[in-house]
Amino acid sequence: MTRRFYVTTPIYYVNGAPHIGHAYTSVAADVMARFHRLAGDEVFFLTGTDEHGQKVEQAAVAAGVAPKAFVDKVAADFRAMADAMDISYDDFIRTTEPRHIAATQALWTRVARNDAIYLDAYEGWYALRDECFYNEDELVDGPNGQKLAPTGAPVEWVKEPSYFFRLSAFQDRLLALYEQHPEFLGPYGTRNEIISFVKSGLRDLSVSRTSFSWGIPVPGDDKHVMYVWFDALANYLSALGFPDEQAPRMAFWPANLHLVGKDIARFHAVYWPAFLMAAGIELPKKVFANGWWTIEGQKMSKSLGNVVDPRALVQEFGLDAVRFFMLREVPFGGDSDLSRKALIARNNIELANDLGNLAQRTLSLVARNCGGIVPERGPATEEDSKLLAQVALLPELLSAQLERCALTDALEEVWKTIRACNAYIDHQAPWALRKTDPERMAHVLRVLLDAMRGIATMLQPFMPGTMGRMLDQLGVAADERNFAALEQPLPGGRALPPPQGLFPRYVEAEAE
RNA sequence: GGCGGCGUAGCUCAGUGGUAGAGCAGGGGAAUCAUAAUCCCUUGGUCGGAGGUUCAAAUCCUUCCGCCGCUACCA
C-alpha cells in the first residue's frame, strides 16, 4: 500500500522580501517531502504566497503600483528563492489565483451554512490617519487628555460591520484535540503556550473587513472582504482542488504536516482546526513550529540592516553547505544563531573533513588499487558486520526522528555513522593491506563503498545536489537511490568515475 | 501581573530517580590512503543558589536569582 504524505510550508506574506527565516522553513519542509518520496510514499508538497490584506495594499500604494502588480513581483521573488534553495515543491499557490478565491469562498460558505459565522460589528479604537485599529493598551495619552495611537495619530471609537466566526464555541473541542492527540502540535513549548491561550478563553473572531478592498469578497456580501487569516489558511485546501471532492489531489487531505514559524503557530493550531471543525472537514495530523534565526547573536531586523537573504550565502558557500548548516544547527524547535564562524566550522569539520574526506580517501584507494572497479563483497569480519549493521539501521532511525521533526537529531545519527566509517578505515588500514593481503583490502574497500552508499542515500533529502554527485561517484544508478533499493547490494565489477572532491574546505581570507 | 520554557564541561547542546554525556575547542600520542583531512587516549562540570522528599535527584517538591516566550483579530 502506498502511503500519502502531504506537507506544507506557510504561504509567505508578500509584505517584504524573502529572508533566511522563510528559507529555513521551506528547506525543512523540503527535507520531509524528499525523505518521504525516497521512502516510497506518494508526496504532495505545497508552498506559496499570501497576497491579500491591508498591509499589502498599503505597500503597493507606497510603491506607487497597483496591488496586483506589486504582489506579482514579490511573489516571483519568493518563488525564485524557493528555486534557488532547490525546494522540490509540487505546487506553488498564490492567494490571488482564481482557484484559491473560489475554494476560499466555498469554505466560507460551508462554515456559514453550519451557522458558525454571523454578522455583527467590530468595535475599537480606530486611527483614520493610519487606517487601522489599535488595542486599548497600545494607546498613549495626548496633550488634552485625548487618546492617541502609538504613531501619534488621533483615534476614535468606531463600529464597523463585520462577520464573526464563533471561535468561542470550539474551545472545548480544541482542548480535547490537544489532549487526545499530543502529536498534533509541537514542539513542547509552543504546545504549552497554545493550550494555555485556549484555556484562558476564546472570543469570537472578526473575519471580515469593510475598511479596505484588497481581499476575497465575502460570498453574498461584496462590501466585505475576508480577514486575511481565513483567506490564507484556506490555501492548504484550495491547492488540492477543494471543494471538488473528486479532484485527484483531494486524496492528500488531511495534511500530514503543516510546518510553520513560531509566530504563526496560533493561527494554525487554533483558528485553522476551528475553521475546519466548523466546516465539517477532517483536521491536519500535525502542526510543527520552528524557531527564529538570530544573526551573529542579534535579532534580525530591517532597522539593524542585518536581514539575510539566503541566496547571498548560497553564492558564497554553496547551496548544500547552507542547507546543511540550517538543518544541522537548529536544535529541535528552538531558536538558532547564524554566524559566519559557525557556518564555516560546520562546513569544514563535518562536510569537508568528516564526509568529503571519507569519500575522497576511499574512492582514491579504489581508483588506484582496484582499477576503479567496485570489488565483490567478501566474507564479513565482525568489524565489517558491525559497520554495515549501523548503516542498515539508518532508514529506521531517521524515519523516527523525522516523524518528530527532529532534523538535527536525524543528522546526528548519520554523522555517528560517518565517524564510524573513518574509524573503520583507520583500523582496517587498507593502504597497509595492499601489500600484505590485497584480497582483504578489496573487501574492506567494498564495505566502505556500501556504507557510503547508505549514508549518501539517506542524506539526499538534506543535500540533494552533492549527494547526487556522491552517488554518481559510487556507481549507484538513478533507480538505485531510494531506501528500498538499499536492500539490494550493488553488483561487483561496476566501473567508477575518477573521484572528485565533494565539499571544498572554506578558508577565510586573512584580514591584514 | 498571570501562564509557560530555559539555566549541565571554555562553546553549542543531549540526558526526567540509580555511580555525570556528545560534538567542537584544549593537551598527549599514532598513522600517512585522503580535501594537513583521520584515528586513539586525555584535561575539564559542587548539573543557576538554598532547602526538602527518597536507600538514591541534573532528574520529584518548595523557594530565590537570571534569561526568554505567550497573554488574540495590525501576517
Coordinates of C-alpha atoms (C1' of nucleotides) in Angstrom, one line a residue:
Chain A
M1 CA 0.0 0.0 0.0
T2 CA 1.3 3.4 -1.0
R3 CA 1.1 5.9 1.8
R4 CA 0.3 9.5 1.0
F5 CA 2.2 12.4 2.6
Y6 CA 1.1 16.0 2.3
V7 CA 3.4 18.6 3.7
T8 CA 3.2 22.4 3.6
T9 CA 5.2 25.5 4.3
P10 CA 3.3 28.6 5.3
I11 CA 2.3 30.7 2.4
Y12 CA 4.6 33.7 2.8
Y13 CA 3.3 37.2 3.2
V14 CA 4.5 39.3 0.4
N15 CA 4.8 42.4 2.5
G16 CA 8.6 42.1 2.5
A17 CA 11.4 40.3 0.7
P18 CA 12.2 36.7 1.4
H19 CA 14.9 36.1 4.0
I20 CA 16.6 33.3 5.8
G21 CA 13.6 32.5 8.1
H22 CA 11.4 31.8 5.1
A23 CA 14.2 29.7 3.5
Y24 CA 14.6 27.7 6.7
T25 CA 11.0 26.6 7.0
S26 CA 11.0 25.7 3.3
V27 CA 14.2 23.7 3.4
A28 CA 12.9 21.8 6.4
A29 CA 9.6 21.0 4.6
D30 CA 11.7 20.1 1.5
V31 CA 13.6 17.5 3.5
M32 CA 10.4 16.0 4.8
A33 CA 9.0 15.8 1.2
R34 CA 12.1 14.3 -0.3
F35 CA 12.5 11.8 2.5
H36 CA 9.0 10.5 2.1
R37 CA 9.5 10.3 -1.7
L38 CA 12.6 8.2 -1.2
A39 CA 10.7 6.1 1.3
G40 CA 8.2 5.3 -1.5
D41 CA 5.4 7.5 -0.3
E42 CA 3.2 9.5 -2.6
V43 CA 4.0 13.0 -1.7
F44 CA 2.4 16.4 -2.3
F45 CA 4.5 19.3 -1.2
L46 CA 2.9 22.8 -1.2
T47 CA 4.3 26.2 -0.8
G48 CA 3.2 29.6 -2.0
T49 CA 2.4 33.2 -1.1
D50 CA -0.2 35.1 0.9
E51 CA -1.0 38.2 -1.1
H52 CA -4.1 39.9 0.4
G53 CA -4.6 42.3 3.2
Q54 CA -4.4 45.9 4.1
K55 CA -0.6 45.8 4.6
V56 CA -0.1 44.7 1.1
E57 CA -2.5 47.2 -0.2
Q58 CA -0.6 49.9 1.6
A59 CA 2.8 48.6 0.5
A60 CA 1.6 48.7 -3.1
V61 CA 0.4 52.3 -2.7
A62 CA 3.7 53.2 -1.2
A63 CA 5.5 51.7 -4.1
G64 CA 3.2 53.5 -6.5
V65 CA 1.8 50.5 -8.3
A66 CA -1.4 48.5 -8.4
P67 CA -1.7 45.8 -5.8
K68 CA -1.7 43.0 -8.4
A69 CA 1.5 44.3 -10.0
F70 CA 3.1 44.6 -6.6
V71 CA 2.2 41.1 -5.5
D72 CA 3.2 39.6 -8.8
K73 CA 6.7 41.0 -8.3
V74 CA 7.2 39.9 -4.7
A75 CA 5.6 36.5 -5.3
A76 CA 8.0 35.9 -8.2
D77 CA 10.9 36.7 -5.8
F78 CA 9.7 34.2 -3.2
R79 CA 9.4 31.6 -6.0
A80 CA 12.9 32.4 -7.2
M81 CA 14.2 31.9 -3.7
A82 CA 12.5 28.6 -3.4
D83 CA 14.0 27.5 -6.7
A84 CA 17.4 28.8 -5.6
M85 CA 17.2 26.7 -2.5
D86 CA 16.2 23.7 -4.5
I87 CA 12.8 23.4 -2.8
S88 CA 11.0 20.5 -4.5
Y89 CA 7.5 21.9 -4.2
D90 CA 4.8 20.2 -6.2
D91 CA 2.7 23.3 -6.4
F92 CA 3.1 27.0 -5.6
I93 CA -0.1 28.6 -4.7
R94 CA -0.9 32.3 -4.6
T95 CA -3.9 33.6 -2.8
T96 CA -4.7 35.9 -5.7
E97 CA -5.3 33.0 -8.1
P98 CA -8.9 32.3 -9.1
R99 CA -8.7 28.7 -7.9
H100 CA -7.9 29.9 -4.4
I101 CA -10.5 32.6 -4.4
A102 CA -13.2 30.1 -5.4
A103 CA -12.1 27.5 -2.9
T104 CA -11.9 30.0 -0.1
Q105 CA -15.4 31.3 -0.8
A106 CA -16.6 27.7 -0.8
L107 CA -15.0 27.1 2.6
W108 CA -16.6 30.3 3.9
T109 CA -20.0 29.2 2.6
R110 CA -19.7 25.9 4.2
V111 CA -18.7 27.4 7.6
A112 CA -21.5 29.9 7.3
R113 CA -24.0 27.3 6.4
N114 CA -23.2 25.5 9.6
D115 CA -24.1 28.6 11.5
A116 CA -20.5 29.4 12.6
I117 CA -20.5 32.8 11.1
Y118 CA -22.7 35.8 12.0
L119 CA -22.9 39.5 11.2
D120 CA -22.2 41.9 14.0
A121 CA -20.0 44.9 14.4
Y122 CA -16.3 45.2 15.1
E123 CA -15.6 48.0 17.7
G124 CA -12.4 49.5 18.6
W125 CA -10.1 52.5 18.6
Y126 CA -9.5 53.4 15.0
A127 CA -7.0 55.9 13.7
L128 CA -8.2 57.3 10.4
R129 CA -4.7 58.6 9.5
D130 CA -3.2 55.1 10.0
E131 CA -6.3 53.3 8.7
C132 CA -6.1 50.7 11.4
F133 CA -7.4 49.7 14.8
Y134 CA -5.4 49.7 18.0
N135 CA -5.7 47.9 21.2
E136 CA -6.6 49.9 24.3
D137 CA -3.3 49.2 25.9
E138 CA -1.3 50.5 22.9
L139 CA -2.8 53.9 23.2
V140 CA -1.0 56.8 24.7
D141 CA -2.4 60.0 26.2
G142 CA -2.2 63.1 24.2
P143 CA -1.9 66.8 25.3
N144 CA -5.6 67.4 26.0
G145 CA -6.2 64.0 27.6
Q146 CA -7.0 62.9 24.1
K147 CA -6.2 59.3 23.2
L148 CA -3.5 58.8 20.6
A149 CA -2.2 55.9 18.6
P150 CA 1.4 54.9 19.2
T151 CA 2.1 56.6 15.9
G152 CA 0.7 59.8 17.3
A153 CA -2.4 59.7 15.2
P154 CA -5.7 60.6 16.9
V155 CA -8.1 57.7 17.4
E156 CA -11.8 57.5 17.8
W157 CA -14.1 54.7 18.9
V158 CA -15.8 53.3 15.9
K159 CA -18.0 50.4 15.0
E160 CA -17.6 48.7 11.7
P161 CA -19.9 46.0 10.4
S162 CA -18.1 42.7 10.5
Y163 CA -18.7 39.0 10.2
F164 CA -17.7 37.0 13.2
F165 CA -16.6 33.4 13.5
R166 CA -17.9 31.5 16.5
L167 CA -14.4 30.6 17.8
S168 CA -15.7 30.6 21.4
A169 CA -17.9 27.6 20.6
F170 CA -14.8 25.5 19.7
Q171 CA -12.8 25.9 22.9
D172 CA -13.6 22.5 24.4
R173 CA -13.2 20.7 21.2
L174 CA -9.8 22.3 20.6
L175 CA -8.6 21.4 24.1
A176 CA -9.8 17.9 23.5
L177 CA -7.8 17.8 20.3
Y178 CA -4.6 18.8 22.0
E179 CA -5.3 16.3 24.8
Q180 CA -6.2 13.3 22.7
H181 CA -3.6 14.0 20.0
P182 CA -0.4 15.2 21.8
E183 CA 1.4 14.8 18.5
F184 CA -0.9 17.3 16.8
L185 CA 1.1 20.3 18.0
G186 CA 4.8 20.7 18.6
P187 CA 7.3 21.5 19.9
Y188 CA 6.6 21.1 23.5
G189 CA 6.9 24.8 24.5
T190 CA 4.7 26.0 21.7
R191 CA 2.1 23.4 22.6
N192 CA 2.0 24.6 26.2
E193 CA 1.6 28.2 25.1
I194 CA -1.3 27.4 22.8
I195 CA -3.1 25.3 25.3
S196 CA -2.7 28.0 27.9
F197 CA -4.0 30.5 25.4
V198 CA -7.1 28.4 24.6
K199 CA -7.7 27.7 28.2
S200 CA -7.7 31.4 29.0
G201 CA -10.9 31.7 27.0
L202 CA -11.6 32.3 23.3
R203 CA -13.5 35.2 21.9
D204 CA -15.3 35.2 18.6
L205 CA -13.1 36.2 15.8
S206 CA -13.8 39.1 13.4
V207 CA -13.3 37.5 9.9
S208 CA -14.2 40.3 7.5
R209 CA -13.4 43.9 6.9
T210 CA -15.1 46.8 5.1
S211 CA -12.2 49.3 5.5
F212 CA -10.2 48.1 2.6
S213 CA -10.9 46.1 -0.5
W214 CA -7.7 44.0 -1.3
G215 CA -9.1 40.7 -0.3
I216 CA -11.5 38.0 -1.2
P217 CA -15.1 39.2 -1.3
V218 CA -17.4 37.6 1.3
P219 CA -19.9 35.4 -0.6
G220 CA -23.2 37.2 -0.8
D221 CA -21.9 40.5 0.7
D222 CA -19.4 42.2 -1.6
K223 CA -18.9 45.1 0.8
H224 CA -16.8 42.8 3.0
V225 CA -13.5 41.2 2.2
M226 CA -12.3 38.2 4.3
Y227 CA -9.9 38.6 7.2
V228 CA -6.6 37.6 5.8
W229 CA -6.1 34.5 8.0
F230 CA -9.3 32.9 6.8
D231 CA -8.1 33.6 3.3
A232 CA -4.6 32.4 3.9
L233 CA -5.3 29.2 5.8
A234 CA -7.7 28.0 3.1
N235 CA -4.7 27.7 0.7
Y236 CA -3.9 24.2 2.1
L237 CA -7.3 23.1 0.8
S238 CA -7.6 25.2 -2.3
A239 CA -4.3 23.8 -3.8
L240 CA -5.9 20.3 -3.6
G241 CA -8.9 21.3 -5.7
F242 CA -11.3 21.9 -2.8
P243 CA -14.3 21.9 -2.8
D244 CA -14.4 19.3 -5.6
E245 CA -14.2 16.1 -3.6
Q246 CA -13.4 14.2 -6.8
A247 CA -10.3 16.3 -7.6
P248 CA -7.4 13.9 -7.8
R249 CA -5.4 15.8 -5.2
M250 CA -8.1 15.8 -2.6
A251 CA -6.9 12.3 -1.6
F252 CA -4.0 14.0 0.1
W253 CA -6.3 15.6 2.7
P254 CA -5.9 15.7 5.6
A255 CA -2.4 17.2 5.5
N256 CA 0.2 15.2 7.4
L257 CA 2.3 18.2 8.4
H258 CA 2.0 22.0 8.4
L259 CA 5.4 23.4 9.1
V260 CA 5.2 27.0 10.4
G261 CA 7.3 29.7 12.0
K262 CA 6.6 30.0 15.7
D263 CA 5.0 33.4 15.2
I264 CA 2.1 31.9 13.3
A265 CA 1.6 28.8 15.4
R266 CA -1.6 30.0 16.9
F267 CA -3.3 30.6 13.6
H268 CA -2.5 27.1 12.6
A269 CA -3.2 25.4 15.9
V270 CA -6.3 27.2 16.9
Y271 CA -8.1 29.1 14.2
W272 CA -7.4 26.6 11.4
P273 CA -8.7 23.5 13.2
A274 CA -11.7 25.5 14.4
F275 CA -12.5 26.6 10.8
L276 CA -12.2 23.0 9.7
M277 CA -14.4 21.7 12.5
A278 CA -17.0 24.3 11.7
A279 CA -16.9 23.2 8.0
G280 CA -17.0 19.5 8.9
I281 CA -13.7 18.8 7.4
E282 CA -11.0 16.4 8.7
L283 CA -8.2 18.0 10.7
P284 CA -4.5 18.0 9.7
K285 CA -2.4 15.5 11.6
K286 CA 0.3 17.8 12.8
V287 CA 1.4 21.4 13.1
F288 CA 5.0 22.0 14.0
A289 CA 6.5 25.4 14.7
N290 CA 10.2 26.2 14.2
G291 CA 12.1 28.9 15.9
W292 CA 13.8 32.1 14.8
W293 CA 17.2 32.8 13.4
T294 CA 19.4 35.4 15.0
I295 CA 22.3 36.8 13.1
E296 CA 25.7 36.9 14.8
G297 CA 23.8 36.9 18.1
Q298 CA 21.5 39.7 17.1
K299 CA 17.8 39.7 16.3
M300 CA 17.3 40.0 12.6
S301 CA 15.6 43.2 11.7
K302 CA 15.3 45.8 9.0
S303 CA 16.3 48.6 11.3
L304 CA 19.6 46.8 12.2
G305 CA 20.1 46.1 8.5
N306 CA 21.1 42.5 9.1
V307 CA 18.4 40.8 7.3
V308 CA 20.0 37.9 5.5
D309 CA 19.0 36.8 2.0
P310 CA 19.9 33.1 1.9
R311 CA 20.8 33.5 -1.8
A312 CA 23.8 35.6 -0.7
L313 CA 25.0 32.8 1.5
V314 CA 24.5 30.2 -1.3
Q315 CA 26.5 32.4 -3.6
E316 CA 29.4 32.3 -1.2
F317 CA 29.3 28.9 0.4
G318 CA 27.3 26.7 -2.0
L319 CA 23.7 25.6 -1.7
D320 CA 24.2 22.3 0.2
A321 CA 26.6 23.8 2.7
V322 CA 23.9 26.3 3.6
R323 CA 21.0 23.8 3.6
F324 CA 23.1 21.6 5.8
F325 CA 24.0 24.3 8.2
M326 CA 20.4 25.4 8.7
L327 CA 19.2 21.9 9.4
R328 CA 22.2 20.8 11.5
E329 CA 22.5 23.9 13.7
V330 CA 18.9 24.4 14.8
P331 CA 18.0 22.5 18.0
F332 CA 14.7 20.7 17.8
G333 CA 12.1 23.5 17.5
G334 CA 14.3 26.2 19.1
D335 CA 16.0 29.4 18.1
S336 CA 19.4 29.4 16.4
D337 CA 22.2 31.7 15.6
L338 CA 23.6 32.2 12.2
S339 CA 27.2 33.2 12.3
R340 CA 29.9 33.1 9.7
K341 CA 32.2 31.3 12.1
A342 CA 29.6 28.6 12.9
L343 CA 28.7 28.1 9.2
I344 CA 32.4 27.8 8.2
A345 CA 33.0 25.4 11.1
R346 CA 30.1 23.1 10.1
N347 CA 31.2 23.1 6.5
N348 CA 34.9 22.4 7.2
I349 CA 34.6 19.9 10.0
E350 CA 31.5 17.9 9.2
L351 CA 31.2 18.3 5.4
A352 CA 34.8 18.6 4.2
N353 CA 36.7 16.7 6.9
D354 CA 34.3 14.0 8.0
L355 CA 32.2 13.2 5.0
G356 CA 34.0 14.7 1.9
N357 CA 37.4 13.4 3.0
L358 CA 36.0 10.0 3.8
A359 CA 34.6 9.7 0.2
Q360 CA 37.8 11.1 -1.2
R361 CA 40.2 8.7 0.6
T362 CA 38.1 5.7 0.0
L363 CA 37.4 6.4 -3.7
S364 CA 41.0 7.2 -4.5
L365 CA 42.1 3.9 -2.9
V366 CA 39.6 2.1 -5.1
A367 CA 40.7 4.0 -8.1
R368 CA 44.4 3.3 -7.6
N369 CA 44.3 -0.2 -6.1
C370 CA 41.2 -1.7 -7.6
G371 CA 41.4 -0.2 -11.1
G372 CA 38.4 1.9 -10.2
I373 CA 36.2 -1.2 -10.2
V374 CA 33.7 -1.9 -7.4
P375 CA 35.1 -5.1 -5.7
E376 CA 32.9 -8.1 -4.9
R377 CA 31.7 -8.5 -1.4
G378 CA 33.9 -10.8 0.6
P379 CA 33.5 -12.7 3.8
A380 CA 32.5 -10.3 6.5
T381 CA 34.5 -9.9 9.7
E382 CA 33.0 -8.8 12.9
E383 CA 34.0 -5.2 12.2
D384 CA 32.5 -5.3 8.7
S385 CA 29.2 -6.6 10.0
K386 CA 29.1 -4.1 12.8
L387 CA 29.6 -1.1 10.5
L388 CA 27.2 -2.3 7.9
A389 CA 24.6 -3.0 10.5
Q390 CA 24.9 0.5 11.8
V391 CA 24.3 1.8 8.3
A392 CA 21.3 -0.5 7.8
L393 CA 19.7 0.9 10.8
L394 CA 19.7 4.5 9.4
P395 CA 16.4 4.4 7.5
E396 CA 14.5 3.3 10.5
L397 CA 16.3 5.8 12.8
L398 CA 15.9 8.7 10.5
S399 CA 12.3 7.9 9.9
A400 CA 11.6 8.0 13.6
Q401 CA 13.5 11.3 14.0
L402 CA 11.7 13.0 11.1
E403 CA 8.4 11.8 12.4
R404 CA 9.0 14.1 15.4
C405 CA 10.5 16.8 13.2
A406 CA 13.9 16.3 14.8
L407 CA 16.0 17.1 11.7
T408 CA 19.1 18.0 13.8
D409 CA 19.0 14.7 15.6
A410 CA 18.4 12.8 12.3
L411 CA 21.7 14.3 11.0
E412 CA 23.5 13.4 14.2
E413 CA 22.6 9.8 13.6
V414 CA 24.1 9.9 10.2
W415 CA 27.2 11.7 11.5
K416 CA 27.8 9.0 14.1
T417 CA 27.9 6.5 11.2
I418 CA 30.3 8.7 9.2
R419 CA 32.6 8.9 12.2
A420 CA 32.4 5.1 12.5
C421 CA 33.4 4.8 8.9
N422 CA 36.5 7.0 9.5
A423 CA 37.4 4.9 12.5
Y424 CA 36.9 1.7 10.5
I425 CA 39.1 2.8 7.6
D426 CA 41.9 3.7 10.0
H427 CA 41.6 0.5 12.0
Q428 CA 41.5 -1.7 8.8
A429 CA 44.2 0.4 7.1
P430 CA 43.6 -0.8 3.6
W431 CA 46.7 1.1 2.4
A432 CA 48.7 -1.4 4.5
L433 CA 46.7 -4.4 3.4
R434 CA 47.6 -3.5 -0.1
K435 CA 51.0 -5.2 0.5
T436 CA 50.1 -7.9 2.9
D437 CA 46.6 -9.0 1.9
P438 CA 45.2 -7.4 -1.3
E439 CA 42.1 -9.6 -1.2
R440 CA 41.2 -8.3 2.2
M441 CA 41.9 -4.8 1.1
A442 CA 39.4 -5.1 -1.6
H443 CA 36.8 -6.4 0.8
V444 CA 37.4 -3.5 3.2
L445 CA 37.0 -1.0 0.4
R446 CA 33.8 -2.7 -0.6
V447 CA 32.4 -2.4 2.9
L448 CA 33.2 1.3 2.8
L449 CA 31.6 1.7 -0.6
D450 CA 28.4 0.0 0.7
A451 CA 28.4 2.1 3.9
M452 CA 28.9 5.3 2.0
R453 CA 26.1 4.4 -0.4
G454 CA 23.7 4.0 2.5
I455 CA 24.9 7.3 4.0
A456 CA 24.6 9.2 0.7
T457 CA 21.2 7.8 0.1
M458 CA 20.0 8.9 3.5
L459 CA 21.4 12.4 3.1
Q460 CA 19.8 13.1 -0.3
P461 CA 16.9 14.9 1.2
F462 CA 19.2 17.2 3.1
M463 CA 21.8 17.9 0.3
P464 CA 20.2 16.7 -2.9
G465 CA 22.8 18.1 -5.3
T466 CA 26.0 17.0 -3.6
M467 CA 24.7 13.6 -2.6
G468 CA 23.6 13.0 -6.1
R469 CA 27.2 13.6 -7.2
M470 CA 28.4 11.3 -4.4
L471 CA 26.1 8.5 -5.6
D472 CA 27.4 9.1 -9.1
Q473 CA 30.9 8.5 -7.9
L474 CA 29.8 5.4 -6.0
G475 CA 28.4 4.0 -9.2
V476 CA 24.8 4.0 -8.0
A477 CA 22.3 4.2 -10.8
A478 CA 19.4 6.7 -10.7
D479 CA 16.9 3.9 -9.9
E480 CA 19.0 2.6 -7.1
R481 CA 18.8 5.6 -4.9
N482 CA 15.7 5.1 -2.9
F483 CA 15.5 3.5 0.5
A484 CA 14.1 0.2 -0.7
A485 CA 17.0 -0.2 -3.2
L486 CA 19.4 -0.3 -0.3
E487 CA 18.3 -3.9 0.4
Q488 CA 20.0 -4.9 -2.9
P489 CA 23.8 -4.6 -2.8
L490 CA 25.4 -3.3 -5.9
P491 CA 26.9 -5.9 -8.2
G492 CA 30.7 -6.0 -8.1
G493 CA 32.6 -5.1 -11.2
R494 CA 31.0 -1.8 -11.9
A495 CA 33.4 0.9 -13.1
L496 CA 33.6 4.1 -11.1
P497 CA 34.3 7.5 -12.5
P498 CA 37.5 9.2 -11.2
P499 CA 36.9 10.7 -7.7
Q500 CA 36.3 14.4 -7.4
G501 CA 36.1 16.4 -4.2
L502 CA 32.5 16.9 -2.9
F503 CA 32.9 19.6 -0.3
P504 CA 35.8 22.1 -0.5
R505 CA 37.2 23.4 2.7
Y506 CA 36.4 27.1 3.1
V507 CA 39.4 29.2 4.0
E508 CA 38.5 32.7 5.3
A509 CA 40.6 35.3 3.6
E510 CA 43.2 36.6 6.1
A511 CA 42.5 40.2 7.3
E512 CA 45.7 42.1 7.5
Chain B
rG1 C1' 0.5 40.7 37.0
rG2 C1' -0.9 35.6 35.1
rC3 C1' 0.8 31.1 32.4
rG4 C1' 5.0 28.6 30.4
rG5 C1' 10.1 27.5 28.9
rC6 C1' 15.2 27.7 29.9
rG7 C1' 19.7 27.9 33.2
rU8 C1' 24.5 20.8 32.7
rA9 C1' 32.3 20.9 30.7
rG10 C1' 35.5 27.1 27.5
rC11 C1' 31.4 26.9 23.3
rU12 C1' 26.7 24.5 21.2
rC13 C1' 23.6 21.2 23.4
rA14 C1' 21.8 15.7 25.0
rG15 C1' 20.4 13.4 29.3
rU16 C1' 13.2 13.3 33.6
rG17 C1' 15.2 8.7 40.1
rG18 C1' 20.3 4.6 40.3
rU19 C1' 27.9 5.6 40.2
rA20 C1' 27.7 13.0 35.2
rG21 C1' 27.4 12.6 28.4
rA22 C1' 28.3 14.1 22.9
rG23 C1' 30.3 17.3 19.2
rC24 C1' 33.6 21.4 18.9
rA25 C1' 37.7 23.9 21.4
rG26 C1' 42.4 22.5 24.7
rG27 C1' 46.5 18.6 25.8
rG28 C1' 49.3 13.9 24.5
rG29 C1' 50.1 10.0 21.0
rA30 C1' 49.6 7.0 16.3
rA31 C1' 49.1 6.7 11.2
rU32 C1' 50.4 8.9 6.4
rC33 C1' 45.2 6.2 2.0
rA34 C1' 43.0 11.3 1.9
rU35 C1' 40.5 17.9 0.9
rA36 C1' 47.3 18.7 6.7
rA37 C1' 42.0 15.6 6.5
rU38 C1' 41.8 10.9 10.0
rC39 C1' 42.2 7.6 14.4
rC40 C1' 43.4 6.6 19.7
rC41 C1' 43.9 8.5 24.6
rU42 C1' 43.1 12.7 27.7
rU43 C1' 42.2 17.7 30.7
rG44 C1' 37.7 19.9 32.1
rG45 C1' 31.4 20.3 35.4
rU46 C1' 29.8 21.2 43.8
rC47 C1' 24.3 19.7 36.6
rG48 C1' 22.0 28.6 38.5
rG49 C1' 21.6 29.3 44.5
rA50 C1' 19.2 27.4 49.0
rG51 C1' 16.0 24.0 51.4
rG52 C1' 13.0 19.4 51.2
rU53 C1' 11.1 14.1 49.7
rU54 C1' 13.9 9.4 48.9
rC55 C1' 18.1 3.9 50.3
rA56 C1' 19.3 7.0 45.9
rA57 C1' 17.9 13.7 42.5
rA58 C1' 20.6 17.1 37.0
rU59 C1' 16.1 14.3 37.0
rC60 C1' 10.3 15.0 42.0
rC61 C1' 8.6 19.2 45.6
rU62 C1' 9.3 24.4 47.8
rU63 C1' 11.6 28.9 47.4
rC64 C1' 15.1 32.5 45.4
rC65 C1' 18.1 34.6 41.3
rG66 C1' 18.9 35.3 36.0
rC67 C1' 17.4 34.9 30.7
rC68 C1' 13.4 34.2 27.2
rG69 C1' 8.4 33.3 25.3
rC70 C1' 2.9 33.7 25.3
rU71 C1' -1.0 36.8 27.3
rA72 C1' -5.6 37.1 20.3
rC73 C1' -8.2 39.9 15.4
rC74 C1' -2.5 45.4 13.0
rA75 C1' 0.7 38.0 8.6

